[in-house]
Amino acid sequence: MKRVREVYTEGAEERRRKIIDFIRSLQFSVPLYRLRQQEGRRPCANCGKRRQYYCYDCLTVVHPESHPPPLFLPLNVYVILHPGEIRGKSTSLAASTISPDLHIVEYPKVPSSLELESTLVLYPSSQSTELSDIKDLDSVKNVVFIDSTWQQSKAIARDERVCRFKKVRIKSQMSLFWRFQNNDPTYLATVEAIYFFLREFISNKRKHCAEESKEPLYRGDVDDLLFYYINQYVAVQQRYSHDTTMQYTTRHFDGYILPSSSWDELVASPLKDLKEGNVI
């Protein structure tokens, strides 16, 4: 049996509290319990394949009644998807069904019409610049992300069509991703990278505005991008919290599963919650 990796610096209680507080702070246009009310799979209107929430081949939703409304982003987002990635496991595809400004391009194709001066690529390296150090954010119109394993991303980042863009990095964040990886938890899932980039981008632009405001710099503008991702994360935590005889893969970080009844509360409908006397 492979030995588990102890990488979290905070204790389980502190991490659980922070994660639950973060999820509760998200301002989804549609509550998660509405998504959970969808039972069974439905056929995709394009290809006919039965999908639970959305078709990752056609990028269409199969339950429009519980899908967030179109989310317009402050700039164009392009995701270069490695062809070896399993589409059903890609986190960026679900987000692309929510925003018409999030475009998926499968490598070796890359966005070809982007201007050098107005495009950034999020890629942490020694040549990357902190996003907060970019002075003229108004000139930024496009941002490129790479959706692949870390090893695969290196080859795409070296592609001359990609490496010509200015590389940037964002502040360190802790990933919630349920798929194991060989790095540490600060290596984000693609949708997390998109979300935290846009969140930082929006906050920095408002910070640089001459007009002062008492409102927070970030106001939930792009929270909907995490709609399906957070639903899946909570589902994983619920599954292993309910059945303590199940063991999560030892290839993941030790302590990833955080047993708690709060996971159920996060996706409970108001009626059910009221009957059970819970307060969310």
Coordinates of N, CA and C in Angstrom, one line a residue, residues 2-116:
K2 N 0.5 2.2 -0.9 CA 1.3 3.4 -0.9 C 1.1 4.3 0.3
R3 N 2.2 4.8 0.8 CA 2.1 5.6 2.0 C 1.4 7.0 1.7
V4 N 0.5 7.4 2.6 CA -0.2 8.7 2.4 C 0.8 9.8 2.6
R5 N 0.5 10.9 2.0 CA 1.3 12.1 2.0 C 0.7 13.2 3.0
E6 N 1.5 13.5 4.0 CA 1.1 14.6 4.9 C 1.6 15.9 4.4
V7 N 0.7 16.7 3.9 CA 1.1 18.0 3.3 C 0.4 19.2 3.8
Y8 N -0.7 19.0 4.5 CA -1.5 20.2 5.0 C -0.8 20.7 6.2
T9 N -0.6 22.0 6.3 CA 0.0 22.6 7.4 C -1.0 23.0 8.5
E10 N -2.3 23.1 8.2 CA -3.3 23.4 9.2 C -4.0 22.1 9.6
G11 N -4.6 22.1 10.8 CA -5.3 21.0 11.3 C -6.6 20.8 10.6
A12 N -7.2 19.6 10.7 CA -8.4 19.3 10.0 C -9.6 20.2 10.4
E13 N -9.7 20.6 11.7 CA -10.8 21.4 12.1 C -10.7 22.8 11.4
E14 N -9.5 23.4 11.4 CA -9.3 24.7 10.8 C -9.5 24.7 9.3
R15 N -9.1 23.6 8.6 CA -9.3 23.5 7.2 C -10.8 23.4 6.9
R16 N -11.4 22.5 7.7 CA -12.9 22.3 7.5 C -13.6 23.6 7.7
R17 N -13.3 24.3 8.7 CA -14.0 25.6 8.9 C -13.8 26.6 7.8
K18 N -12.6 26.7 7.3 CA -12.3 27.7 6.2 C -13.0 27.3 4.9
I19 N -13.0 26.0 4.6 CA -13.6 25.5 3.4 C -15.1 25.7 3.4
I20 N -15.7 25.4 4.5 CA -17.2 25.5 4.7 C -17.5 27.0 4.6
D21 N -16.8 27.9 5.3 CA -17.0 29.3 5.2 C -16.9 29.8 3.8
F22 N -15.9 29.3 3.1 CA -15.7 29.8 1.7 C -16.9 29.4 0.9
I23 N -17.3 28.1 1.0 CA -18.5 27.7 0.2 C -19.7 28.5 0.5
R24 N -19.9 28.7 1.8 CA -21.1 29.5 2.2 C -21.1 30.9 1.7
S25 N -19.9 31.4 1.4 CA -19.7 32.8 1.0 C -20.0 33.0 -0.5
L26 N -20.0 31.8 -1.3 CA -20.2 31.9 -2.7 C -21.6 32.3 -3.0
Q27 N -21.8 33.2 -4.0 CA -23.1 33.8 -4.3 C -23.5 33.1 -5.7
F28 N -24.0 31.9 -5.6 CA -24.4 31.2 -6.8 C -25.8 31.8 -7.2
S29 N -26.0 31.9 -8.5 CA -27.3 32.4 -9.0 C -28.4 31.3 -8.8
V30 N -28.0 30.1 -8.7 CA -28.9 29.0 -8.5 C -28.4 28.2 -7.3
P31 N -29.2 28.0 -6.3 CA -28.7 27.2 -5.1 C -28.4 25.8 -5.4
L32 N -27.4 25.2 -4.7 CA -27.0 23.9 -5.1 C -28.1 22.8 -4.9
Y33 N -29.0 23.1 -4.0 CA -30.1 22.1 -3.8 C -30.9 21.9 -5.0
R34 N -31.0 23.0 -5.8 CA -31.8 22.9 -7.1 C -31.1 21.9 -8.0
L35 N -29.8 21.9 -8.0 CA -29.0 21.0 -8.9 C -29.2 19.6 -8.4
R36 N -29.2 19.4 -7.1 CA -29.4 18.1 -6.5 C -30.7 17.5 -6.7
Q37 N -31.7 18.3 -7.0 CA -33.1 17.8 -7.3 C -33.2 17.1 -8.6
Q38 N -32.2 17.3 -9.5 CA -32.2 16.6 -10.8 C -31.8 15.1 -10.6
E39 N -32.8 14.3 -10.9 CA -32.5 12.8 -10.7 C -32.3 12.1 -12.1
G40 N -31.3 11.3 -12.1 CA -31.1 10.5 -13.3 C -30.4 11.3 -14.4
R41 N -30.1 10.6 -15.5 CA -29.4 11.2 -16.6 C -30.4 11.5 -17.7
R42 N -30.1 12.5 -18.5 CA -30.9 12.9 -19.6 C -30.1 12.9 -20.9
P43 N -30.8 12.7 -22.0 CA -30.1 12.6 -23.3 C -29.6 14.0 -23.7
C44 N -28.4 14.2 -24.2 CA -28.0 15.4 -24.8 C -28.8 15.7 -26.1
A45 N -29.2 16.9 -26.2 CA -30.0 17.3 -27.4 C -29.2 17.2 -28.7
N46 N -27.9 17.2 -28.6 CA -27.0 17.2 -29.8 C -26.6 15.8 -30.2
C47 N -26.0 15.0 -29.2 CA -25.4 13.7 -29.5 C -26.3 12.6 -29.0
G48 N -27.2 12.8 -28.2 CA -28.1 11.8 -27.7 C -27.5 11.0 -26.5
K49 N -26.3 11.2 -26.1 CA -25.7 10.5 -25.0 C -26.3 11.0 -23.7
R50 N -26.5 10.1 -22.8 CA -27.2 10.4 -21.5 C -26.2 11.0 -20.5
R51 N -26.4 12.2 -20.0 CA -25.5 12.9 -19.1 C -26.3 13.3 -17.9
Q52 N -25.5 13.5 -16.8 CA -26.2 13.8 -15.5 C -26.5 15.3 -15.5
Y53 N -25.5 16.2 -15.7 CA -25.8 17.6 -15.7 C -25.5 18.3 -17.0
Y54 N -24.5 18.0 -17.7 CA -24.1 18.6 -18.9 C -23.3 17.6 -19.8
C55 N -23.3 17.9 -21.1 CA -22.6 17.0 -22.0 C -21.2 17.6 -22.2
Y56 N -20.2 16.8 -21.8 CA -18.8 17.3 -21.9 C -18.3 17.2 -23.3
D57 N -19.0 16.5 -24.2 CA -18.6 16.4 -25.6 C -19.1 17.6 -26.4
C58 N -20.4 17.9 -26.1 CA -21.1 19.0 -26.9 C -21.1 20.3 -26.1
L59 N -20.7 20.3 -24.8 CA -20.8 21.5 -24.0 C -22.2 22.1 -24.0
T60 N -23.1 21.2 -23.8 CA -24.5 21.7 -23.6 C -25.1 21.1 -22.3
V61 N -26.0 21.8 -21.8 CA -26.6 21.4 -20.5 C -27.8 20.5 -20.8
V62 N -28.1 19.6 -19.9 CA -29.3 18.7 -20.1 C -30.4 19.0 -19.0
H63 N -30.2 20.0 -18.2 CA -31.2 20.4 -17.2 C -31.2 21.9 -17.1
P64 N -31.6 22.6 -18.1 CA -31.6 24.1 -18.1 C -32.4 24.7 -16.9
E65 N -33.3 24.0 -16.3 CA -34.1 24.6 -15.2 C -33.3 24.8 -14.0
S66 N -32.1 24.1 -13.8 CA -31.3 24.3 -12.7 C -29.9 24.7 -13.0
H67 N -29.7 25.3 -14.2 CA -28.4 25.7 -14.7 C -28.3 27.3 -14.5
P68 N -27.2 27.8 -14.1 CA -27.0 29.2 -13.9 C -27.2 30.0 -15.2
P69 N -27.7 31.2 -15.1 CA -27.8 32.1 -16.3 C -26.4 32.4 -16.9
P70 N -26.4 32.8 -18.1 CA -25.1 33.1 -18.8 C -24.3 34.1 -17.9
L71 N -23.0 33.8 -17.7 CA -22.2 34.7 -16.9 C -21.2 35.4 -17.8
F72 N -21.2 36.7 -17.8 CA -20.3 37.4 -18.7 C -19.1 37.9 -17.9
L73 N -17.9 37.6 -18.4 CA -16.7 37.8 -17.7 C -16.0 39.1 -18.1
P74 N -15.1 39.6 -17.3 CA -14.5 40.9 -17.6 C -13.5 40.9 -18.7
L75 N -13.1 39.7 -19.2 CA -12.2 39.5 -20.3 C -12.5 38.1 -20.9
N76 N -11.9 37.9 -22.1 CA -12.1 36.6 -22.8 C -11.1 35.6 -22.2
V77 N -11.7 34.4 -21.8 CA -10.9 33.3 -21.3 C -10.8 32.2 -22.3
Y78 N -9.5 31.8 -22.6 CA -9.3 30.7 -23.5 C -8.6 29.6 -22.7
V79 N -9.1 28.4 -22.8 CA -8.5 27.2 -22.2 C -8.0 26.3 -23.3
I80 N -6.7 26.0 -23.3 CA -6.1 25.1 -24.2 C -6.1 23.7 -23.5
L81 N -7.0 22.8 -24.1 CA -7.2 21.5 -23.5 C -6.3 20.5 -24.1
H82 N -5.5 19.8 -23.3 CA -4.6 18.8 -23.9 C -5.5 17.6 -24.4
P83 N -5.2 17.1 -25.6 CA -6.1 16.0 -26.1 C -6.1 14.7 -25.3
G84 N -5.1 14.6 -24.4 CA -5.0 13.4 -23.6 C -5.9 13.5 -22.3
E85 N -6.4 14.7 -22.1 CA -7.2 14.8 -20.9 C -8.6 14.1 -21.1
I86 N -9.0 13.4 -20.1 CA -10.4 12.8 -20.2 C -11.4 13.9 -20.0
R87 N -12.2 14.1 -21.0 CA -13.2 15.3 -21.0 C -14.1 15.2 -19.8
G88 N -14.5 14.0 -19.4 CA -15.4 13.9 -18.3 C -14.8 14.3 -17.0
K89 N -13.5 14.4 -16.9 CA -12.8 14.8 -15.7 C -12.3 16.2 -15.7
S90 N -12.4 16.9 -16.8 CA -11.9 18.2 -17.0 C -12.9 19.2 -16.2
T91 N -12.3 20.0 -15.4 CA -13.1 21.0 -14.6 C -13.5 22.2 -15.4
S92 N -12.7 22.5 -16.5 CA -13.0 23.8 -17.2 C -14.2 23.6 -18.1
L93 N -14.5 22.4 -18.6 CA -15.6 22.2 -19.5 C -16.9 22.6 -18.9
A94 N -17.1 22.2 -17.7 CA -18.4 22.5 -17.0 C -18.5 24.0 -16.9
A95 N -17.5 24.7 -16.6 CA -17.5 26.2 -16.4 C -17.8 26.8 -17.8
S96 N -17.4 26.2 -18.9 CA -17.6 26.8 -20.2 C -19.1 26.8 -20.6
T97 N -19.9 25.9 -19.9 CA -21.3 25.9 -20.2 C -22.1 27.0 -19.5
I98 N -21.4 27.6 -18.6 CA -22.0 28.7 -17.8 C -21.6 30.1 -18.4
S99 N -20.4 30.2 -18.9 CA -20.0 31.5 -19.5 C -19.7 31.4 -21.0
P100 N -20.4 32.3 -21.8 CA -20.1 32.3 -23.2 C -18.7 32.9 -23.5
D101 N -18.1 33.5 -22.5 CA -16.8 34.1 -22.6 C -15.6 33.2 -22.3
L102 N -16.0 31.9 -22.0 CA -14.9 30.9 -21.7 C -14.9 30.0 -22.8
H103 N -13.8 30.0 -23.6 CA -13.7 29.2 -24.8 C -12.7 28.0 -24.6
I104 N -13.1 26.9 -25.1 CA -12.3 25.7 -25.1 C -11.6 25.4 -26.4
V105 N -10.3 25.3 -26.4 CA -9.6 25.0 -27.7 C -8.7 23.8 -27.4
E106 N -8.9 22.7 -28.2 CA -8.1 21.5 -28.0 C -6.8 21.5 -28.7
Y107 N -5.7 21.3 -28.0 CA -4.4 21.3 -28.5 C -4.2 20.2 -29.5
P108 N -3.5 20.4 -30.6 CA -2.5 21.4 -30.9 C -3.1 22.7 -31.4
K109 N -4.4 22.9 -31.5 CA -4.9 24.2 -31.9 C -4.7 25.1 -30.7
V110 N -4.4 26.4 -31.0 CA -4.3 27.4 -30.0 C -5.0 28.7 -30.5
P111 N -5.5 29.5 -29.6 CA -6.1 30.8 -30.1 C -5.2 31.6 -31.0
S112 N -5.6 31.9 -32.2 CA -4.6 32.4 -33.2 C -4.8 33.9 -33.4
S113 N -5.9 34.5 -33.0 CA -6.2 35.9 -33.3 C -5.9 36.8 -32.1
L114 N -5.3 36.4 -31.1 CA -5.1 37.2 -29.9 C -3.9 38.1 -30.1
E115 N -4.1 39.4 -29.7 CA -3.0 40.4 -29.8 C -2.0 40.2 -28.6
L116 N -0.8 40.3 -28.9 CA 0.3 40.1 -27.9 C 0.2 41.1 -26.8

